[in-house]
Amino acid sequence: MNASSLNPTLDYYTFDEGSVTKGELPPSSFLKAVEAGMVVALCISAASTNLITIASIVSIPRSNHVLDFYILSLSVANLLVAMAVIPFSLASKSKIFGYSSYVLCGLSGYLHVSLSAVYMYTFMWISVDRYLAVLKGLRYETIQTRTRCKCWILFTWVMATFLCSPPLLGDSRRHFYDDSFMCLLNANSMLPYTITLACLVLMPSIPTLSYTYVCIFTTPATQATKDDVGHNNSDHISTFIITSIFVLLWLPWGLLSIVEFSSDKILSGPTLRFWLLFLGQLHTIWTPLVLWSTCGRCRLGLRAMCRLCFKTGTSVPV
């Protein structure tokens, strides 16, 4: 596909005299129907798997491990993506909602940016938690208390909510990607804010993630002095894998967006853009699958939940 100049007004929502208008969208086709079906299947699968993960963590008997709270935070964020971000984007495509389509598109874009910040901050706190488990094993339970963990999680969600609120409260335009069924906020109309937000989210998280995991995997096993929190503990592997999957799945879309923004050219077709965004959203499914397969605490919770379900089922009189 030949590169063409970006048209910033082609498919942005605009509000004029009580009506919502959009640029001409391509007619529906079998390919579009298949893509829409895949997006719906993604929502259902992500919602189901993350609900099971939340139930399994809650079902862990005498759960007092701080890592459980971080896993719950990630699962709730995944659940919001599956039950709010993507459905709001799909709903905003429908003309029957009128002005509500404009509101839904803006809300979906705001949630997408806010949850992205939640992901990065949560991954950062998880890496710090694993770092303390390995390097400060004897003082781990003193440093990483449940109250302190809850405070960090609360700080993460409040920080992400307020950091990303200016575009929602302002007059920034909403961008609906018809080829990927996603609403994103227009970074071009608020470039200084976008750069500031990226610095506030990425500058503390990326160096922290890099430093902590390098220390975790380069520390000799003999220095891991706390029982059940050793160098080869499965929790370290699980958290590193889910963090790496999130980065790798969103990296192609991020690189494409940066290149297109720098060159002021559209360098990809609709199908490629759909698959790159769809690939990024797959982390909502991969996260619970990795936790189920590699995290011992999640498997313990799943077994406890299954025993509870079977016990409840057999106790009901016929």
Tab-separated table of N, CA, C and O in Angstrom, residues 165-254:
chain	number	residue	atom	x	y	z
A	165	SER	N	-7.571	12.102	33.161
A	165	SER	CA	-8.878	12.757	33.085
A	165	SER	C	-8.926	14.019	32.237
A	165	SER	O	-10.005	14.344	31.718
A	166	PRO	N	-7.824	14.803	32.067
A	166	PRO	CA	-7.953	16.025	31.263
A	166	PRO	C	-8.545	15.838	29.867
A	166	PRO	O	-9.403	16.631	29.466
A	167	PRO	N	-8.145	14.812	29.080
A	167	PRO	CA	-8.773	14.649	27.761
A	167	PRO	C	-10.261	14.384	27.847
A	167	PRO	O	-11.026	14.814	26.986
A	168	LEU	N	-10.693	13.657	28.884
A	168	LEU	CA	-12.113	13.354	29.018
A	168	LEU	C	-12.913	14.598	29.360
A	168	LEU	O	-14.016	14.810	28.853
A	169	LEU	N	-12.354	15.462	30.230
A	169	LEU	CA	-13.063	16.663	30.657
A	169	LEU	C	-12.916	17.801	29.667
A	169	LEU	O	-13.720	18.732	29.654
A	170	GLY	N	-11.875	17.738	28.837
A	170	GLY	CA	-11.643	18.789	27.855
A	170	GLY	C	-12.408	18.544	26.563
A	170	GLY	O	-13.359	17.774	26.498
A	171	ASP	N	-11.943	19.198	25.494
A	171	ASP	CA	-12.629	19.084	24.208
A	171	ASP	C	-11.798	18.297	23.196
A	171	ASP	O	-11.905	18.516	21.994
A	172	SER	N	-10.947	17.376	23.670
A	172	SER	CA	-10.137	16.583	22.756
A	172	SER	C	-11.031	15.684	21.920
A	172	SER	O	-12.039	15.160	22.387
A	173	ARG	N	-10.638	15.491	20.660
A	173	ARG	CA	-11.460	14.705	19.759
A	173	ARG	C	-11.243	13.211	19.979
A	173	ARG	O	-10.172	12.763	20.325
A	174	ARG	N	-12.308	12.460	19.750
A	174	ARG	CA	-12.270	11.015	19.874
A	174	ARG	C	-12.034	10.414	18.505
A	174	ARG	O	-12.653	10.820	17.532
A	175	HIS	N	-11.196	9.422	18.442
A	175	HIS	CA	-10.843	8.804	17.177
A	175	HIS	C	-11.353	7.374	17.168
A	175	HIS	O	-10.934	6.557	17.978
A	176	PHE	N	-12.300	7.082	16.250
A	176	PHE	CA	-12.815	5.724	16.133
A	176	PHE	C	-12.115	5.033	14.973
A	176	PHE	O	-12.213	5.453	13.827
A	177	TYR	N	-11.375	3.958	15.292
A	177	TYR	CA	-10.725	3.163	14.260
A	177	TYR	C	-11.747	2.142	13.755
A	177	TYR	O	-11.944	1.095	14.371
A	178	ASP	N	-12.382	2.445	12.645
A	178	ASP	CA	-13.392	1.534	12.116
A	178	ASP	C	-12.769	0.207	11.712
A	178	ASP	O	-13.422	-0.831	11.774
A	179	ASP	N	-11.476	0.234	11.292
A	179	ASP	CA	-10.849	-1.009	10.864
A	179	ASP	C	-10.434	-1.885	12.032
A	179	ASP	O	-10.040	-3.025	11.843
A	180	SER	N	-10.495	-1.376	13.270
A	180	SER	CA	-10.127	-2.188	14.425
A	180	SER	C	-11.146	-2.130	15.546
A	180	SER	O	-10.901	-2.659	16.618
A	181	PHE	N	-12.294	-1.473	15.320
A	181	PHE	CA	-13.385	-1.425	16.290
A	181	PHE	C	-12.920	-0.869	17.635
A	181	PHE	O	-13.300	-1.364	18.692
A	182	MET	N	-12.086	0.169	17.611
A	182	MET	CA	-11.543	0.741	18.835
A	182	MET	C	-11.663	2.257	18.819
A	182	MET	O	-11.514	2.877	17.764
A	183	CYS	N	-11.943	2.828	19.974
A	183	CYS	CA	-11.933	4.271	20.163
A	183	CYS	C	-10.667	4.656	20.916
A	183	CYS	O	-10.397	4.112	21.991
A	184	LEU	N	-9.909	5.591	20.348
A	184	LEU	CA	-8.705	6.088	21.000
A	184	LEU	C	-8.746	7.605	21.001
A	184	LEU	O	-9.315	8.221	20.088
A	185	LEU	N	-8.165	8.222	22.022
A	185	LEU	CA	-8.107	9.674	22.077
A	185	LEU	C	-7.062	10.183	21.097
A	185	LEU	O	-6.041	9.536	20.856
A	186	ASN	N	-7.302	11.342	20.538
A	186	ASN	CA	-6.410	11.912	19.534
A	186	ASN	C	-5.201	12.548	20.210
A	186	ASN	O	-5.313	13.582	20.868
A	187	ALA	N	-4.048	11.916	20.033
A	187	ALA	CA	-2.824	12.426	20.659
A	187	ALA	C	-2.337	13.704	19.992
A	187	ALA	O	-1.676	14.533	20.625
A	188	ASN	N	-2.636	13.881	18.717
A	188	ASN	CA	-2.146	15.064	17.999
A	188	ASN	C	-2.749	16.359	18.544
A	188	ASN	O	-2.095	17.409	18.524
A	189	SER	N	-3.996	16.303	19.024
A	189	SER	CA	-4.654	17.522	19.500
A	189	SER	C	-4.215	17.908	20.907
A	189	SER	O	-4.591	18.973	21.396
A	190	MET	N	-3.450	17.041	21.579
A	190	MET	CA	-2.988	17.323	22.947
A	190	MET	C	-1.577	16.776	23.114
A	190	MET	O	-1.302	16.035	24.067
A	191	LEU	N	-0.700	17.146	22.184
A	191	LEU	CA	0.651	16.580	22.154
A	191	LEU	C	1.444	16.861	23.433
A	191	LEU	O	2.075	15.944	23.976
A	192	PRO	N	1.474	18.093	23.961
A	192	PRO	CA	2.238	18.319	25.209
A	192	PRO	C	1.748	17.459	26.363
A	192	PRO	O	2.556	16.905	27.122
A	193	TYR	N	0.424	17.346	26.494
A	193	TYR	CA	-0.124	16.500	27.562
A	193	TYR	C	0.251	15.042	27.342
A	193	TYR	O	0.594	14.328	28.304
A	194	THR	N	0.193	14.565	26.088
A	194	THR	CA	0.528	13.171	25.789
A	194	THR	C	1.970	12.869	26.159
A	194	THR	O	2.269	11.821	26.754
A	195	ILE	N	2.878	13.773	25.821
A	195	ILE	CA	4.290	13.563	26.151
A	195	ILE	C	4.492	13.549	27.670
A	195	ILE	O	5.224	12.711	28.212
A	196	THR	N	3.820	14.477	28.360
A	196	THR	CA	3.935	14.521	29.822
A	196	THR	C	3.409	13.246	30.457
A	196	THR	O	4.031	12.675	31.363
A	197	LEU	N	2.251	12.780	29.988
A	197	LEU	CA	1.662	11.560	30.528
A	197	LEU	C	2.571	10.358	30.281
A	197	LEU	O	2.777	9.520	31.177
A	198	ALA	N	3.132	10.267	29.071
A	198	ALA	CA	4.033	9.161	28.754
A	198	ALA	C	5.255	9.170	29.669
A	198	ALA	O	5.709	8.115	30.137
A	199	CYS	N	5.783	10.354	29.943
A	199	CYS	CA	6.949	10.450	30.836
A	199	CYS	C	6.583	10.032	32.261
A	199	CYS	O	7.354	9.311	32.919
A	200	LEU	N	5.413	10.475	32.743
A	200	LEU	CA	5.011	10.147	34.107
A	200	LEU	C	4.748	8.655	34.295
A	200	LEU	O	4.928	8.109	35.399
A	201	VAL	N	4.306	7.981	33.235
A	201	VAL	CA	3.993	6.556	33.335
A	201	VAL	C	5.200	5.686	33.015
A	201	VAL	O	5.514	4.735	33.735
A	202	LEU	N	5.920	6.021	31.935
A	202	LEU	CA	6.982	5.142	31.442
A	202	LEU	C	8.320	5.370	32.135
A	202	LEU	O	9.081	4.417	32.344
A	203	MET	N	8.626	6.618	32.488
A	203	MET	CA	9.942	6.887	33.059
A	203	MET	C	10.177	6.184	34.406
A	203	MET	O	11.271	5.660	34.636
A	204	PRO	N	9.194	6.122	35.304
A	204	PRO	CA	9.456	5.351	36.526
A	204	PRO	C	9.321	3.847	36.339
A	204	PRO	O	10.029	3.066	36.988
A	205	SER	N	8.423	3.409	35.443
A	205	SER	CA	8.125	1.979	35.354
A	205	SER	C	9.167	1.191	34.574
A	205	SER	O	9.599	0.115	35.015
A	206	ILE	N	9.609	1.695	33.420
A	206	ILE	CA	10.540	0.932	32.590
A	206	ILE	C	11.894	0.731	33.268
A	206	ILE	O	12.394	-0.408	33.334
A	207	PRO	N	12.549	1.776	33.807
A	207	PRO	CA	13.813	1.523	34.525
A	207	PRO	C	13.633	0.608	35.737
A	207	PRO	O	14.501	-0.244	36.005
A	208	THR	N	12.521	0.757	36.457
A	208	THR	CA	12.290	-0.096	37.626
A	208	THR	C	12.124	-1.546	37.215
A	208	THR	O	12.705	-2.454	37.831
A	209	LEU	N	11.336	-1.795	36.179
A	209	LEU	CA	11.150	-3.159	35.686
A	209	LEU	C	12.476	-3.768	35.235
A	209	LEU	O	12.788	-4.925	35.563
A	210	SER	N	13.247	-3.006	34.497
A	210	SER	CA	14.519	-3.520	33.983
A	210	SER	C	15.477	-3.846	35.125
A	210	SER	O	16.071	-4.940	35.163
A	211	TYR	N	15.623	-2.929	36.063
A	211	TYR	CA	16.580	-3.121	37.156
A	211	TYR	C	16.176	-4.281	38.064
A	211	TYR	O	17.012	-5.136	38.409
A	212	THR	N	14.903	-4.330	38.451
A	212	THR	CA	14.477	-5.343	39.411
A	212	THR	C	14.573	-6.751	38.837
A	212	THR	O	15.062	-7.677	39.520
A	213	TYR	N	14.118	-6.942	37.590
A	213	TYR	CA	14.158	-8.297	37.037
A	213	TYR	C	15.579	-8.733	36.696
A	213	TYR	O	15.890	-9.932	36.775
A	214	VAL	N	16.438	-7.797	36.332
A	214	VAL	CA	17.848	-8.152	36.135
A	214	VAL	C	18.447	-8.622	37.460
A	214	VAL	O	19.160	-9.640	37.510
A	215	CYS	N	18.155	-7.920	38.537
A	215	CYS	CA	18.654	-8.327	39.854
A	215	CYS	C	18.065	-9.672	40.277
A	215	CYS	O	18.763	-10.521	40.850
A	216	ILE	N	16.783	-9.880	40.009
A	216	ILE	CA	16.131	-11.126	40.425
A	216	ILE	C	16.780	-12.338	39.746
A	216	ILE	O	17.089	-13.344	40.399
A	217	PHE	N	17.008	-12.228	38.442
A	217	PHE	CA	17.491	-13.397	37.697
A	217	PHE	C	19.014	-13.511	37.674
A	217	PHE	O	19.541	-14.491	37.144
A	218	THR	N	19.705	-12.528	38.217
A	218	THR	CA	21.163	-12.632	38.296
A	218	THR	C	21.650	-12.876	39.715
A	218	THR	O	22.837	-13.117	39.929
A	219	THR	N	20.726	-12.812	40.691
A	219	THR	CA	21.112	-13.065	42.081
A	219	THR	C	21.306	-14.565	42.286
A	219	THR	O	20.421	-15.362	41.934
A	220	PRO	N	22.421	-15.001	42.844
A	220	PRO	CA	22.622	-16.434	43.113
A	220	PRO	C	21.549	-16.983	44.023
A	220	PRO	O	21.041	-16.287	44.912
A	221	ALA	N	21.196	-18.218	43.801
A	221	ALA	CA	20.123	-18.834	44.582
A	221	ALA	C	20.457	-18.890	46.066
A	221	ALA	O	19.569	-18.887	46.918
A	222	THR	N	21.730	-18.930	46.408
A	222	THR	CA	22.123	-19.015	47.819
A	222	THR	C	21.803	-17.745	48.589
A	222	THR	O	21.734	-17.763	49.810
A	223	GLN	N	21.573	-16.634	47.850
A	223	GLN	CA	21.251	-15.380	48.526
A	223	GLN	C	19.767	-15.224	48.792
A	223	GLN	O	19.353	-14.291	49.470
A	224	ALA	N	18.971	-16.098	48.212
A	224	ALA	CA	17.528	-16.042	48.472
A	224	ALA	C	17.267	-16.745	49.800
A	224	ALA	O	17.147	-17.959	49.875
A	225	THR	N	17.204	-15.973	50.844
A	225	THR	CA	17.250	-16.540	52.186
A	225	THR	C	15.893	-16.823	52.806
A	225	THR	O	15.823	-17.375	53.893
A	226	LYS	N	14.818	-16.432	52.135
A	226	LYS	CA	13.512	-16.663	52.754
A	226	LYS	C	12.897	-17.931	52.194
A	226	LYS	O	12.928	-18.169	51.004
A	227	ASP	N	12.275	-18.727	53.074
A	227	ASP	CA	11.631	-19.959	52.632
A	227	ASP	C	10.481	-19.634	51.685
A	227	ASP	O	9.724	-18.686	51.886
A	228	ASP	N	10.342	-20.450	50.645
A	228	ASP	CA	9.276	-20.334	49.641
A	228	ASP	C	9.368	-19.060	48.835
A	228	ASP	O	8.449	-18.738	48.080
A	229	VAL	N	10.397	-18.263	48.966
A	229	VAL	CA	10.567	-17.082	48.134
A	229	VAL	C	11.987	-17.115	47.592
A	229	VAL	O	12.747	-16.167	47.742
A	230	GLY	N	12.340	-18.190	46.973
A	230	GLY	CA	13.694	-18.373	46.482
A	230	GLY	C	13.885	-17.867	45.079
A	230	GLY	O	12.980	-17.359	44.429
A	231	HIS	N	15.094	-18.068	44.591
A	231	HIS	CA	15.471	-17.593	43.259
A	231	HIS	C	14.652	-18.264	42.167
A	231	HIS	O	14.340	-17.653	41.157
A	232	ASN	N	14.318	-19.534	42.356
A	232	ASN	CA	13.586	-20.277	41.341
A	232	ASN	C	12.101	-20.342	41.625
A	232	ASN	O	11.399	-21.187	41.081
A	233	ASN	N	11.603	-19.494	42.507
A	233	ASN	CA	10.190	-19.497	42.831
A	233	ASN	C	9.362	-19.213	41.593
A	233	ASN	O	9.677	-18.331	40.794
A	234	SER	N	8.249	-19.958	41.450
A	234	SER	CA	7.422	-19.814	40.254
A	234	SER	C	6.765	-18.447	40.159
A	234	SER	O	6.401	-18.009	39.062
A	235	ASP	N	6.598	-17.753	41.294
A	235	ASP	CA	5.990	-16.421	41.250
A	235	ASP	C	6.844	-15.452	40.446
A	235	ASP	O	6.314	-14.605	39.712
A	236	HIS	N	8.156	-15.543	40.574
A	236	HIS	CA	9.039	-14.667	39.803
A	236	HIS	C	8.866	-14.924	38.304
A	236	HIS	O	8.779	-13.983	37.506
A	237	ILE	N	8.815	-16.195	37.940
A	237	ILE	CA	8.664	-16.557	36.530
A	237	ILE	C	7.320	-16.080	35.994
A	237	ILE	O	7.228	-15.517	34.898
A	238	SER	N	6.257	-16.308	36.768
A	238	SER	CA	4.915	-15.923	36.329
A	238	SER	C	4.812	-14.428	36.076
A	238	SER	O	4.327	-13.990	35.022
A	239	THR	N	5.267	-13.625	37.051
A	239	THR	CA	5.156	-12.179	36.905
A	239	THR	C	6.023	-11.657	35.765
A	239	THR	O	5.623	-10.730	35.045
A	240	PHE	N	7.195	-12.254	35.588
A	240	PHE	CA	8.053	-11.830	34.481
A	240	PHE	C	7.414	-12.172	33.134
A	240	PHE	O	7.471	-11.366	32.186
A	241	ILE	N	6.778	-13.333	33.029
A	241	ILE	CA	6.165	-13.746	31.767
A	241	ILE	C	4.988	-12.840	31.413
A	241	ILE	O	4.849	-12.395	30.267
A	242	ILE	N	4.114	-12.559	32.390
A	242	ILE	CA	2.946	-11.735	32.058
A	242	ILE	C	3.366	-10.301	31.713
A	242	ILE	O	2.747	-9.656	30.855
A	243	THR	N	4.410	-9.801	32.351
A	243	THR	CA	4.917	-8.475	32.004
A	243	THR	C	5.506	-8.477	30.600
A	243	THR	O	5.239	-7.564	29.800
A	244	SER	N	6.291	-9.498	30.275
A	244	SER	CA	6.912	-9.587	28.952
A	244	SER	C	5.858	-9.750	27.862
A	244	SER	O	5.967	-9.143	26.787
A	245	ILE	N	4.823	-10.554	28.127
A	245	ILE	CA	3.760	-10.747	27.134
A	245	ILE	C	3.036	-9.436	26.858
A	245	ILE	O	2.746	-9.092	25.702
A	246	PHE	N	2.741	-8.691	27.910
A	246	PHE	CA	2.070	-7.396	27.721
A	246	PHE	C	2.908	-6.473	26.838
A	246	PHE	O	2.389	-5.849	25.898
A	247	VAL	N	4.200	-6.388	27.116
A	247	VAL	CA	5.082	-5.512	26.333
A	247	VAL	C	5.189	-5.987	24.898
A	247	VAL	O	5.078	-5.199	23.944
A	248	LEU	N	5.389	-7.282	24.697
A	248	LEU	CA	5.582	-7.820	23.352
A	248	LEU	C	4.316	-7.706	22.500
A	248	LEU	O	4.400	-7.433	21.290
A	249	LEU	N	3.152	-7.895	23.106
A	249	LEU	CA	1.907	-7.822	22.332
A	249	LEU	C	1.578	-6.396	21.906
A	249	LEU	O	0.998	-6.182	20.839
A	250	TRP	N	1.919	-5.408	22.738
A	250	TRP	CA	1.620	-4.019	22.395
A	250	TRP	C	2.764	-3.331	21.650
A	250	TRP	O	2.570	-2.234	21.104
A	251	LEU	N	3.932	-3.951	21.604
A	251	LEU	CA	5.082	-3.313	20.960
A	251	LEU	C	4.865	-3.033	19.472
A	251	LEU	O	5.194	-1.932	19.005
A	252	PRO	N	4.322	-3.973	18.665
A	252	PRO	CA	4.114	-3.662	17.233
A	252	PRO	C	3.205	-2.456	17.007
A	252	PRO	O	3.509	-1.598	16.165
A	253	TRP	N	2.098	-2.376	17.751
A	253	TRP	CA	1.199	-1.233	17.586
A	253	TRP	C	1.874	0.061	18.020
A	253	TRP	O	1.731	1.111	17.367
A	254	GLY	N	2.629	0.010	19.105
A	254	GLY	CA	3.322	1.204	19.571
A	254	GLY	C	4.359	1.695	18.573
A	254	GLY	O	4.447	2.899	18.295
